[in-house]
Short mmCIF file of C-alpha atoms in Angstrom, two decimals:
data_model
loop_
_atom_site.label_atom_id
_atom_site.label_comp_id
_atom_site.label_asym_id
_atom_site.label_seq_id
_atom_site.Cartn_x
_atom_site.Cartn_y
_atom_site.Cartn_z
CA MET A 122 28.67 78.48 -117.25
CA ARG A 123 25.77 80.74 -117.20
CA SER A 124 25.63 83.73 -114.79
CA LEU A 125 22.69 85.21 -112.87
CA SER A 126 21.17 88.48 -114.08
CA ASP A 127 20.12 91.44 -111.84
CA LEU A 128 16.40 90.43 -112.17
CA GLN A 129 17.16 86.68 -111.31
CA LYS A 130 19.28 87.92 -108.19
CA ARG A 131 16.48 90.03 -107.08
CA ILE A 132 13.90 87.22 -107.34
CA LEU A 133 16.18 84.86 -105.57
CA THR A 134 16.81 87.19 -102.60
CA GLU A 135 13.03 87.99 -102.30
CA GLU A 136 12.10 84.46 -101.97
CA TYR A 137 15.19 83.31 -100.08
CA PRO A 138 16.44 86.15 -98.00
CA HIS A 139 19.49 84.26 -96.73
CA ILE A 140 20.71 82.93 -99.95
CA SER A 141 24.38 83.38 -100.95
CA LEU A 142 25.67 83.29 -104.40
CA ASP A 143 29.05 81.40 -103.67
CA HIS A 144 27.97 78.89 -100.95
CA ASP A 145 24.72 77.43 -99.73
CA SER A 146 23.99 77.62 -95.98
CA ASP A 147 21.47 74.88 -96.04
CA VAL A 148 24.14 72.46 -97.43
CA GLU A 149 26.62 73.47 -94.79
CA ARG A 150 24.07 73.15 -91.94
CA TYR A 151 23.18 69.61 -93.39
CA PHE A 152 26.65 68.47 -92.76
CA ASP A 153 26.93 69.99 -89.44
CA LEU A 154 23.85 68.28 -88.25
CA ARG A 155 25.26 64.85 -89.55
CA ARG A 156 28.55 65.42 -87.82
CA SER A 157 26.71 66.21 -84.55
CA GLY A 158 24.79 62.99 -84.69
CA ARG A 159 21.41 64.64 -85.27
CA GLN A 160 20.49 62.46 -88.31
CA THR A 161 16.78 63.14 -88.11
CA ASP A 162 17.13 66.95 -88.20
CA ALA A 163 19.63 66.54 -90.98
CA LEU A 164 17.15 64.35 -93.02
CA ASN A 165 14.36 66.81 -92.47
CA LEU A 166 16.49 69.79 -93.64
CA TYR A 167 17.42 67.68 -96.70
CA ASN A 168 13.79 66.89 -97.69
CA SER A 169 12.26 70.18 -96.81
CA LYS A 170 14.79 72.76 -98.36
CA ILE A 171 17.61 71.21 -100.32
CA VAL A 172 15.34 69.15 -102.43
CA GLN A 173 13.00 71.97 -102.94
CA LYS A 174 15.78 74.21 -104.20
CA TYR A 175 17.54 71.43 -106.27
CA PRO A 176 14.82 69.14 -107.63
CA LYS A 177 17.15 67.42 -110.05
CA ALA A 178 18.52 64.29 -108.33
CA GLU A 179 21.73 63.96 -110.25
CA GLN A 180 22.56 67.66 -109.89
CA ARG A 181 21.86 67.45 -106.20
CA LYS A 182 23.97 64.36 -105.73
CA LEU A 183 26.99 66.10 -107.45
CA LEU A 184 26.40 69.28 -105.45
CA ILE A 185 26.58 67.36 -102.10
CA GLN A 186 29.50 65.24 -103.33
CA TYR A 187 31.64 68.27 -104.32
CA TYR A 188 30.87 70.10 -101.04
CA ARG A 189 31.80 67.06 -98.99
CA SER A 190 35.31 66.62 -100.88
CA ASN A 191 35.96 70.33 -101.21
CA ASP A 192 36.05 70.02 -105.10
CA PRO A 193 36.49 73.36 -106.96
CA ARG A 194 33.68 72.29 -109.23
CA PHE A 195 31.30 72.88 -106.41
CA ALA A 196 31.07 76.77 -107.21
CA GLU A 197 30.35 75.95 -110.97
CA ILE A 198 27.45 73.47 -110.21
CA LEU A 199 26.17 75.80 -107.46
CA GLN A 200 25.97 78.56 -109.96
CA GLU A 201 24.20 76.46 -112.66
CA SER A 202 21.66 75.26 -109.86
CA LEU A 203 20.97 78.82 -108.84
CA VAL A 204 20.17 79.93 -112.37
CA GLU A 205 17.92 77.06 -112.87
CA LEU A 206 16.13 77.96 -109.51
CA ALA A 207 15.79 81.60 -110.55
CA ASP A 208 14.29 80.55 -113.86
CA ARG A 209 11.68 78.42 -112.19
CA LEU A 210 10.83 81.32 -109.84
CA LEU A 211 10.26 83.53 -112.69
CA ASN A 212 7.93 81.28 -114.50
CA LYS A 213 6.05 80.56 -111.40
CA THR A 214 5.70 84.20 -110.53
CA ARG A 215 4.40 85.13 -113.86
CA TYR A 216 1.81 82.38 -113.78
CA ILE A 217 0.44 83.59 -110.37
CA ILE A 218 0.26 87.07 -111.64
CA SER A 219 -1.71 86.04 -114.62
CA LEU A 220 -4.07 83.82 -112.42
CA LEU A 221 -4.86 86.54 -109.98
CA SER A 222 -5.35 89.36 -112.51
CA LYS A 223 -7.06 87.65 -115.39
CA ASP A 224 -10.57 88.85 -114.42
CA ILE A 225 -9.96 92.31 -112.96
CA ASP A 226 -10.36 94.14 -116.33
CA THR A 227 -13.67 92.58 -116.91
CA VAL A 228 -15.37 93.12 -113.41
CA ASN A 229 -17.51 96.21 -112.88
CA LEU A 230 -16.56 97.68 -109.54
CA SER A 231 -19.99 99.45 -109.19
CA ASP A 232 -21.68 95.95 -109.31
CA ALA A 233 -21.52 94.75 -105.62
CA TYR A 234 -22.54 91.08 -106.48
CA ALA A 235 -19.66 90.85 -109.15
CA VAL A 236 -17.15 92.29 -106.90
CA ILE A 237 -17.97 89.86 -103.99
CA ARG A 238 -17.96 86.91 -106.29
CA LEU A 239 -14.42 87.77 -107.64
CA ALA A 240 -12.98 88.66 -104.25
CA GLU A 241 -14.27 85.43 -102.75
CA ASN A 242 -12.70 83.37 -105.60
CA LEU A 243 -9.46 85.09 -105.19
CA LEU A 244 -9.45 84.52 -101.41
CA ALA A 245 -10.27 80.83 -101.94
CA VAL A 246 -7.30 80.52 -104.26
CA ILE A 247 -4.86 82.40 -102.20
CA SER A 248 -5.31 81.51 -98.63
CA PRO A 249 -8.15 80.78 -95.94
CA ASP A 250 -6.44 83.50 -93.85
CA ARG A 251 -8.23 86.62 -95.23
CA TYR A 252 -5.49 88.91 -93.91
CA ALA A 253 -2.63 86.95 -95.00
CA ALA A 254 -4.09 87.12 -98.43
CA ILE A 255 -3.59 90.86 -98.49
CA GLY A 256 0.23 90.55 -97.85
CA PHE A 257 0.41 87.69 -100.61
CA ALA A 258 -1.35 89.99 -103.30
CA GLU A 259 0.81 92.95 -102.34
CA LYS A 260 4.03 90.89 -102.77
CA TYR A 261 2.97 89.85 -106.21
CA ALA A 262 2.18 93.35 -107.08
CA ARG A 263 5.76 94.26 -106.44
CA TYR A 264 6.88 91.35 -108.44
CA ALA A 265 4.81 92.52 -111.38
CA LYS A 266 6.35 95.89 -111.06
CA LEU A 267 9.73 94.39 -110.96
CA LEU A 268 9.15 92.27 -114.02
CA ASN A 269 7.16 94.89 -115.70
CA PHE A 270 4.47 92.21 -116.41
CA GLN A 271 0.64 93.15 -115.91
CA GLU A 272 1.69 95.66 -113.46
CA VAL A 273 -1.47 97.81 -113.56
CA GLN A 274 -3.80 94.75 -113.35
CA MET A 275 -1.95 93.06 -110.43
CA GLU A 276 -1.93 96.51 -108.56
CA ARG A 277 -5.71 96.68 -108.98
CA THR A 278 -6.29 93.13 -107.85
CA ALA A 279 -4.15 93.62 -104.66
CA GLU A 280 -6.22 96.95 -103.95
CA LEU A 281 -9.46 95.05 -104.74
CA ILE A 282 -8.51 92.22 -102.19
CA ARG A 283 -7.29 94.82 -99.50
CA LEU A 284 -10.62 96.82 -99.60
CA TYR A 285 -12.83 93.86 -99.63
CA VAL A 286 -11.10 92.21 -96.60
CA THR A 287 -10.96 95.41 -94.58
CA GLU A 288 -14.66 96.15 -95.59
CA THR A 289 -14.03 99.48 -97.07
CA LEU A 290 -15.01 98.91 -100.59
CA ASP A 291 -17.79 101.45 -101.45
CA SER A 292 -20.08 99.11 -103.63
CA VAL A 293 -19.91 96.30 -100.88
CA GLN A 294 -20.72 98.80 -98.23
CA GLU A 295 -23.62 100.25 -100.04
CA LEU A 296 -24.92 96.61 -100.65
CA LYS A 297 -24.68 95.92 -96.92
CA LYS A 298 -26.36 99.07 -95.98
CA GLU A 299 -29.23 98.35 -98.53
CA ARG A 300 -29.60 94.70 -97.05
CA GLU A 301 -29.61 95.99 -93.54
CA GLU A 302 -32.21 98.60 -94.34
CA ARG A 303 -34.36 95.92 -96.14
CA ARG A 304 -34.06 93.72 -93.05
CA ARG A 305 -35.20 96.39 -90.70
CA LYS A 306 -38.27 97.21 -92.93
CA THR A 307 -39.18 93.63 -93.00
CA LEU A 308 -38.89 93.33 -89.18
CA ARG A 309 -40.87 96.63 -88.72
CA LYS A 310 -43.72 95.30 -90.85
CA ARG A 311 -43.56 92.02 -89.06
CA ILE A 312 -44.07 93.76 -85.70
CA GLU A 313 -46.70 96.17 -86.89
CA GLY A 314 -48.67 93.13 -88.28
CA ARG A 315 -48.53 91.35 -84.93
CA ARG A 316 -49.68 94.59 -83.21
CA PHE A 317 -52.94 94.59 -85.17
CA GLN A 318 -53.66 90.65 -84.93
CA PRO A 319 -56.50 89.79 -82.71
CA ASN A 320 -55.59 87.79 -79.61
CA PHE A 321 -57.34 84.41 -79.18
CA ASN A 322 -58.66 84.48 -75.37
CA VAL A 323 -59.07 80.77 -74.22
CA SER A 324 -60.65 81.95 -71.03
CA GLN A 325 -63.71 83.10 -72.93
CA ILE A 326 -64.53 79.73 -74.39
CA VAL A 327 -67.77 78.23 -72.96
CA PHE A 328 -68.09 74.52 -73.01
CA SER A 329 -71.53 72.74 -73.35
CA ALA A 330 -72.70 70.20 -70.82
CA GLU A 331 -72.20 67.52 -73.47
CA ASP A 332 -68.51 68.45 -74.02
CA ILE A 333 -67.80 68.53 -70.36
CA ASN A 334 -69.55 65.11 -69.92
CA LYS A 335 -67.34 63.64 -72.61
CA ILE A 336 -64.14 64.97 -71.01
CA LEU A 337 -64.59 64.49 -67.26
CA ILE A 338 -64.94 61.31 -65.28
CA PRO A 339 -67.02 61.08 -62.20
CA SER A 340 -65.53 62.91 -59.15
CA GLY A 341 -66.22 59.88 -56.81
CA ILE A 342 -63.49 57.97 -58.47
CA THR A 343 -60.55 58.48 -56.20
CA ARG A 344 -58.47 55.55 -56.56
CA ILE A 345 -55.65 55.90 -58.93
CA GLU A 346 -56.19 52.58 -60.84
CA ASP A 347 -59.84 53.24 -61.10
CA GLN A 348 -59.15 56.72 -62.44
CA VAL A 349 -56.86 55.10 -65.10
CA ILE A 350 -59.39 52.73 -66.19
CA ALA A 351 -61.98 55.44 -66.39
CA TYR A 352 -60.08 57.55 -68.48
CA ALA A 353 -59.14 54.74 -70.80
CA LEU A 354 -62.81 53.71 -71.17
CA LYS A 355 -63.89 57.34 -71.70
CA TYR A 356 -61.28 58.16 -74.43
CA TRP A 357 -60.85 54.78 -76.05
CA ASN A 358 -63.28 55.15 -78.83
CA LYS A 359 -62.52 58.88 -79.19
CA ALA A 360 -58.78 58.39 -80.25
CA SER A 361 -59.58 59.08 -83.86
CA ASP A 362 -61.94 61.90 -83.38
CA PRO A 363 -60.21 65.29 -84.41
CA SER A 364 -63.08 67.49 -83.14
CA PHE A 365 -63.04 66.04 -79.83
CA GLU A 366 -59.21 66.34 -79.54
CA LYS A 367 -59.58 70.13 -80.25
CA ILE A 368 -62.16 70.37 -77.36
CA ILE A 369 -60.16 68.55 -74.92
CA VAL A 370 -56.99 70.71 -75.82
CA LEU A 371 -58.92 73.91 -75.34
CA TYR A 372 -60.43 72.64 -72.12
CA SER A 373 -57.02 71.66 -70.77
CA LYS A 374 -55.67 75.04 -71.64
CA LYS A 375 -58.51 76.93 -70.03
CA TYR A 376 -58.67 75.15 -66.81
CA HIS A 377 -54.88 74.10 -66.72
CA THR A 378 -55.63 70.33 -66.45
CA GLN A 379 -54.11 67.10 -67.68
CA HIS A 380 -56.98 65.82 -69.73
CA ALA A 381 -55.40 66.56 -73.07
CA ASP A 382 -52.14 64.74 -71.98
CA ILE A 383 -54.20 61.79 -70.89
CA TYR A 384 -56.16 61.73 -74.16
CA GLN A 385 -52.76 61.88 -76.12
CA ALA A 386 -51.52 58.85 -74.08
CA VAL A 387 -54.52 56.94 -75.35
CA LYS A 388 -54.31 58.27 -78.76
CA ASN A 389 -50.61 57.51 -79.25
CA GLY A 390 -51.07 54.06 -77.98
CA ARG A 391 -53.89 53.28 -80.35
CA ASP A 392 -52.37 54.76 -83.24
CA HIS A 393 -49.15 52.87 -82.87
CA ALA A 394 -51.00 49.62 -82.09
CA TRP A 395 -49.55 49.31 -78.50
CA LYS A 396 -50.61 46.71 -76.06
CA ASP A 397 -53.47 47.57 -73.70
CA GLU A 398 -50.79 47.19 -70.82
CA GLU A 399 -48.65 49.74 -72.28
CA ILE A 400 -51.38 52.17 -72.98
CA LEU A 401 -52.58 51.89 -69.32
CA ASN A 402 -49.03 52.45 -68.19
CA ALA A 403 -48.74 55.61 -70.34
CA VAL A 404 -52.23 56.94 -68.73
CA LEU A 405 -50.97 56.03 -65.26
CA ALA A 406 -47.68 57.88 -65.87
CA THR A 407 -49.73 61.01 -66.80
CA VAL A 408 -52.11 60.80 -64.05
CA VAL A 409 -49.62 60.05 -61.35
CA LYS A 410 -46.69 62.74 -60.53
CA GLY A 411 -43.66 60.91 -59.41
CA TYR A 412 -43.03 57.27 -58.72
CA TYR A 413 -46.16 55.10 -57.84
CA TYR A 414 -46.51 51.26 -57.90
CA SER A 415 -48.70 48.78 -55.91
CA ILE A 416 -48.64 45.05 -56.58
CA SER A 417 -52.26 44.65 -55.71
CA GLY A 418 -53.09 47.78 -57.61
CA ASP A 419 -51.35 46.45 -60.71
CA ALA A 420 -53.17 43.24 -60.70
CA TYR A 421 -56.47 45.11 -59.92
CA LEU A 422 -55.73 47.24 -62.84
CA GLN A 423 -55.09 44.38 -65.45
CA ARG A 424 -57.99 42.33 -64.17
CA THR A 425 -60.55 45.10 -64.20
CA TRP A 426 -59.48 46.32 -67.55
CA ALA A 427 -59.76 42.80 -69.05
CA ARG A 428 -63.27 42.47 -67.72
CA TYR A 429 -64.60 45.87 -68.91
CA LYS A 430 -62.54 45.74 -72.15
CA GLN A 431 -65.12 43.10 -73.42
CA ASN A 432 -67.95 45.57 -73.18
CA LEU A 433 -66.09 48.34 -74.95
CA ALA A 434 -66.98 48.28 -78.58
CA PRO A 435 -67.09 50.95 -81.12
CA ALA A 436 -70.64 52.39 -81.91
CA PRO A 437 -72.15 50.62 -85.02
CA GLU A 438 -72.16 52.53 -88.23
CA ALA A 439 -75.83 51.95 -88.98
CA GLU A 440 -78.90 51.10 -86.88
CA PRO A 441 -79.86 47.33 -87.35
CA LEU A 442 -83.20 46.66 -89.05
CA PRO A 443 -86.14 46.19 -86.81
CA ALA A 444 -87.02 42.76 -88.18
CA GLU A 445 -83.45 41.69 -87.74
CA THR A 446 -83.36 42.80 -84.20
CA GLU A 447 -86.66 41.22 -83.25
CA SER A 448 -85.70 37.91 -85.10
CA ARG A 449 -82.77 37.55 -82.73
CA THR A 450 -84.70 37.97 -79.65
CA VAL A 451 -87.60 35.50 -80.39
CA PRO A 452 -86.86 31.96 -80.06
CA ARG A 453 -86.60 30.10 -83.36
CA SER A 454 -89.75 28.09 -84.16
CA GLN A 455 -90.60 25.66 -87.14
CA LYS A 456 -93.26 27.99 -88.65
CA ARG A 457 -91.03 31.02 -88.67
CA PRO A 458 -92.48 33.86 -91.10
CA TYR A 459 -90.22 34.92 -93.90
CA THR A 460 -88.20 37.97 -93.22
CA ARG A 461 -86.12 39.77 -95.85
CA LYS A 462 -82.51 39.61 -95.24
CA ALA A 463 -80.31 42.80 -95.04
CA PRO A 464 -78.45 43.70 -98.09
CA ALA A 465 -75.06 42.01 -98.40
CA ASN A 466 -73.09 45.34 -98.31
CA LYS A 467 -74.45 46.20 -94.78
CA ARG A 468 -72.49 44.59 -91.85
CA ARG A 469 -74.65 42.26 -89.60
CA LEU A 470 -73.59 43.11 -86.02
CA PRO A 471 -74.33 40.75 -83.13
CA SER A 472 -77.25 41.73 -80.87
CA LYS A 473 -75.07 42.24 -78.03
CA ILE A 474 -73.06 44.88 -79.78
CA CYS A 475 -76.32 46.51 -81.05
CA LYS A 476 -77.74 46.83 -77.67
CA GLN A 477 -74.39 47.89 -75.88
CA GLY A 478 -72.65 49.83 -78.67
CA LYS A 479 -73.80 53.27 -77.71
CA THR A 480 -73.69 53.07 -73.83
CA ALA A 481 -70.79 50.47 -73.28
CA ALA A 482 -68.20 53.19 -72.46
CA ALA A 483 -70.59 54.99 -69.88
CA ALA A 484 -71.72 51.80 -68.32
CA GLY A 485 -68.21 50.67 -68.01
CA ILE A 486 -67.11 53.81 -66.15
CA ALA A 487 -70.03 53.54 -63.91
CA GLN A 488 -69.43 49.81 -63.09
CA ILE A 489 -65.64 49.72 -62.91
CA GLY A 490 -65.74 49.16 -59.06
CA SER A 491 -68.07 46.15 -59.08
CA SER A 492 -66.10 43.15 -58.01
CA SER A 493 -68.26 40.44 -59.47
CA PRO A 494 -70.74 40.09 -62.26
CA LYS A 495 -73.42 38.84 -59.84
CA LYS A 496 -72.90 41.56 -57.28
CA GLU A 497 -74.23 44.91 -57.99
CA ILE A 498 -73.50 47.95 -55.83
CA ARG A 499 -75.63 51.01 -56.33
CA SER A 500 -74.89 54.45 -54.83
CA THR A 501 -75.80 57.97 -55.42
CA HIS A 502 -73.39 60.79 -55.22
CA ALA A 503 -73.47 64.69 -55.47
CA TYR A 504 -71.75 64.38 -58.86
CA SER A 505 -74.73 62.72 -60.55
CA LYS A 506 -76.80 65.76 -59.58
CA HIS A 507 -74.35 68.15 -61.32
CA PRO A 508 -76.27 70.07 -64.08
CA THR A 509 -73.52 69.44 -66.63
CA ARG A 510 -73.06 65.82 -65.93
CA LYS A 511 -76.43 64.25 -66.25
CA GLY A 512 -76.69 60.43 -66.88
CA VAL A 513 -73.21 59.70 -65.69
CA ARG A 514 -73.33 57.40 -62.50
CA SER A 515 -70.72 57.90 -59.79
CA PHE A 516 -67.71 55.45 -59.61
CA ILE A 517 -67.91 52.71 -56.79
CA PRO A 518 -64.68 51.25 -55.71
CA GLU A 519 -64.35 47.51 -55.74
CA ASP A 520 -65.19 46.64 -52.17
CA LYS A 521 -65.08 47.96 -48.56
CA ALA A 522 -61.63 46.66 -47.86
CA LEU A 523 -60.09 48.41 -50.89
CA ARG A 524 -62.10 51.68 -50.06
CA ASN A 525 -60.36 51.80 -46.71
CA GLY A 526 -56.99 51.43 -48.23
CA TYR A 527 -56.40 47.67 -47.35
CA THR A 528 -55.32 45.21 -50.11
CA ARG A 529 -57.26 42.15 -50.64
CA ALA A 530 -55.61 38.99 -51.58
CA VAL A 531 -55.73 38.44 -55.30
CA PRO A 532 -56.43 34.89 -56.71
CA GLU A 533 -53.27 33.75 -58.31
CA ALA A 534 -55.17 32.83 -61.51
CA HIS A 535 -55.80 36.55 -62.09
CA LEU A 536 -52.15 37.67 -61.56
CA SER A 537 -50.15 38.50 -64.65
CA ASN A 538 -47.45 35.87 -65.29
CA SER A 539 -45.36 37.19 -67.98
CA ILE A 540 -41.64 37.35 -67.83
CA ALA A 541 -41.71 41.09 -67.63
CA ASP A 542 -43.88 41.03 -64.71
CA MET A 543 -41.79 38.70 -62.90
CA ILE A 544 -38.81 41.00 -63.41
CA LYS A 545 -40.98 43.81 -62.24
CA LYS A 546 -41.98 42.19 -59.06
CA MET A 547 -38.62 40.62 -58.24
CA THR A 548 -36.69 44.06 -58.71
CA GLY A 549 -39.31 45.99 -57.14
CA LYS A 550 -39.14 48.61 -59.95
CA THR A 551 -42.38 48.26 -61.89
CA TYR A 552 -42.61 50.75 -64.65
CA THR A 553 -38.94 50.75 -65.65
CA VAL A 554 -38.18 49.10 -68.91
CA TYR A 555 -35.74 46.21 -68.58
CA LYS A 556 -36.16 44.35 -71.67
CA GLU A 557 -32.85 45.31 -73.63
CA LEU A 558 -30.87 45.10 -70.38
CA PHE A 559 -32.46 41.56 -69.61
CA PHE A 560 -31.78 40.10 -72.96
CA LYS A 561 -28.36 41.62 -73.22
CA ASN A 562 -27.10 39.76 -70.08
CA VAL A 563 -29.39 36.89 -69.63
CA ARG A 564 -27.40 34.20 -71.44
CA PRO A 565 -24.67 33.87 -68.70
CA ALA A 566 -27.37 33.37 -66.20
CA ILE A 567 -29.11 30.61 -68.33
CA ARG A 568 -25.71 28.87 -68.61
CA SER A 569 -25.20 29.13 -64.80
CA VAL A 570 -28.69 27.64 -64.00
CA LEU A 571 -28.28 24.87 -66.77
CA SER A 572 -24.85 23.79 -65.28
CA ALA A 573 -26.35 23.53 -61.80
CA SER A 574 -29.38 21.52 -63.03
CA SER A 575 -27.77 19.24 -65.46
CA SER A 576 -28.10 15.58 -64.94
CA ARG A 577 -25.65 14.55 -67.42
CA LYS A 578 -21.87 14.07 -67.12
CA GLY A 579 -19.67 15.22 -69.76
CA LEU A 580 -17.82 18.21 -71.13
CA PHE A 581 -18.77 21.76 -69.98
CA PHE A 582 -18.97 22.99 -73.38
CA ASP A 583 -21.30 20.78 -75.23
CA ALA A 584 -23.64 21.13 -78.17
CA LYS A 585 -26.57 19.96 -76.18
CA GLN A 586 -25.87 22.70 -73.58
CA ASN A 587 -25.78 25.23 -76.48
CA ASP A 588 -29.26 23.81 -77.75
CA ALA A 589 -30.61 23.95 -74.08
CA GLU A 590 -29.55 27.61 -73.60
CA GLU A 591 -31.13 28.53 -77.02
CA LEU A 592 -34.32 26.93 -75.90
CA VAL A 593 -34.62 28.79 -72.76
CA TYR A 594 -33.72 32.07 -74.47
CA GLN A 595 -36.19 31.57 -77.20
CA PHE A 596 -38.93 30.91 -74.66
CA LEU A 597 -37.98 33.93 -72.68
CA PHE A 598 -37.92 36.21 -75.65
CA ALA A 599 -41.23 34.76 -77.00
CA HIS A 600 -43.07 35.08 -73.70
CA TYR A 601 -41.54 38.27 -72.26
CA ASN A 602 -44.85 40.10 -72.38
CA ASP A 603 -47.22 37.01 -72.38
CA PRO A 604 -49.30 37.02 -69.11
CA TYR A 605 -50.47 33.49 -69.85
CA GLN A 606 -47.03 31.88 -70.16
CA ASN A 607 -46.75 28.38 -68.41
CA TRP A 608 -43.22 27.11 -68.47
CA GLN A 609 -43.97 23.72 -66.89
CA GLN A 610 -46.48 22.75 -69.73
CA SER A 611 -44.33 24.25 -72.54
CA SER A 612 -42.68 22.26 -75.21
CA GLU A 613 -39.42 23.96 -74.51
CA CYS A 614 -39.41 22.65 -70.91
CA LYS A 615 -40.02 19.05 -72.29
CA LYS A 616 -37.27 19.27 -74.80
CA LEU A 617 -35.08 20.63 -72.09
CA SER A 618 -35.97 17.52 -70.00
CA ASP A 619 -34.94 15.48 -72.97
CA LEU A 620 -31.65 17.08 -73.17
CA GLY A 621 -30.93 16.15 -69.59
CA TYR A 622 -31.61 19.41 -67.81
CA ASN A 623 -34.33 20.01 -65.09
CA ILE A 624 -35.43 23.46 -64.62
CA PRO A 625 -38.90 23.44 -63.05
CA GLU A 626 -39.16 27.24 -62.74
CA ILE A 627 -38.12 30.41 -64.55
CA GLU A 628 -37.37 32.50 -61.44
CA PRO A 629 -33.99 30.99 -60.71
CA ILE A 630 -32.71 32.48 -64.10
CA ILE A 631 -34.19 35.83 -63.29
CA GLN A 632 -32.50 35.90 -59.83
CA SER A 633 -29.10 34.79 -61.41
CA TRP A 634 -29.52 37.73 -63.96
CA MET A 635 -30.26 40.21 -61.08
CA LYS A 636 -27.15 39.02 -59.38
CA THR A 637 -24.94 39.44 -62.39
CA SER A 638 -26.56 42.73 -63.18
CA ALA A 639 -26.10 44.12 -59.63
CA LEU A 640 -29.99 44.66 -59.38
CA GLN A 641 -30.45 42.73 -56.17
#
């Protein structure tokens, strides 16, 4: 039987302060827990401590068996187990000392970067708790002295970790001071550079009459819908003009206006290929502060924009040839003189665009308020006499009733008939986006209306009902933003009738959806 040396006993008592050489307190506590019925605690003790001290399964089994039977051989096997445990601890200690002190002789303590790199590597190996690493290194410095194994190197390693963690290492302190001084100099130079930079004063900018005419709309336009259309016509063909964008931004900064925001609404809509209705809504949201909606105003906005959008065309890239323009205005005769055709690479523009290309936007703004093409309303306003706004005619509201604030009955043919407009009118919340919410919860409403309108008798869950539901859903999805949708004349409505379902209107489905979504 082997016996423990003084060195082994010292290591054992350092690592296990409560260990005894003639008995094992952990084994005794294990049986005490089992006798008291605390099987879970006994099992935890066995796996956490006993298995760690005695890793050999056969030896551990004999140790437990001899202790339980009070066999005299328990002392012998305990002694042998403690010797093996001490040997493992010594090997482990030597390995850790070698790992921690292997680079201490090669590092230059005056090189701050090398010191920081070595110290950070040691802390990453030891523990994320930087102050706990100090105690760990000092403990193994004592072990190195006890074992007489790399004592000097381990002592230097422990000292390096302690100084680095407590930020008292001279080289590191000097490096930190150097960095701080460099940062202060950079900041000082930056501040001095700003002090001598010339300030750009926006208030000193002078805008020409032409620039102001491009930015502003006539002051006689007071109705909100008319302002929206006037701004859209004004900025529509300038959405891709960077020079105009800079001018309008400077103008808005100088006079604190919203013209730049309105221009950006038009520009974003055209750059991202938005629908005209979406662009008008974006302009309206910029012009109006807070919530605003009018059913007659919405219909008027869409109808008027559709009429004046036809005359809004981009300016032609090149002037048409005189002969070409004249030939289009003279009636065709049999003895027509020969005229040379324009080159193939030049675009031939219709005469209407050639005549109206340059003045379409200005004419549209001046005539937005005309209610009919046959009726012309002329008026003069003080705005037209403004020295910086020559040639811009004042805006005329649509008719007398609208000027006085009364709403006029709009013919049904001009009203927008899309699914989105139906939802807006039935909920009363016009400019709120309901599309995702609508298609997320509309299927139960479709099934409810289909069940109530079915002329067939059969099972509730039927393949034909699923087909009918899909027909209605696809129609709603395809015509959500279609102002010209016509459910009664659609192929889906006819197919739905063939399946045995009679739904003459779409509104009941929207009403059922509003009830299930608590929007009514």
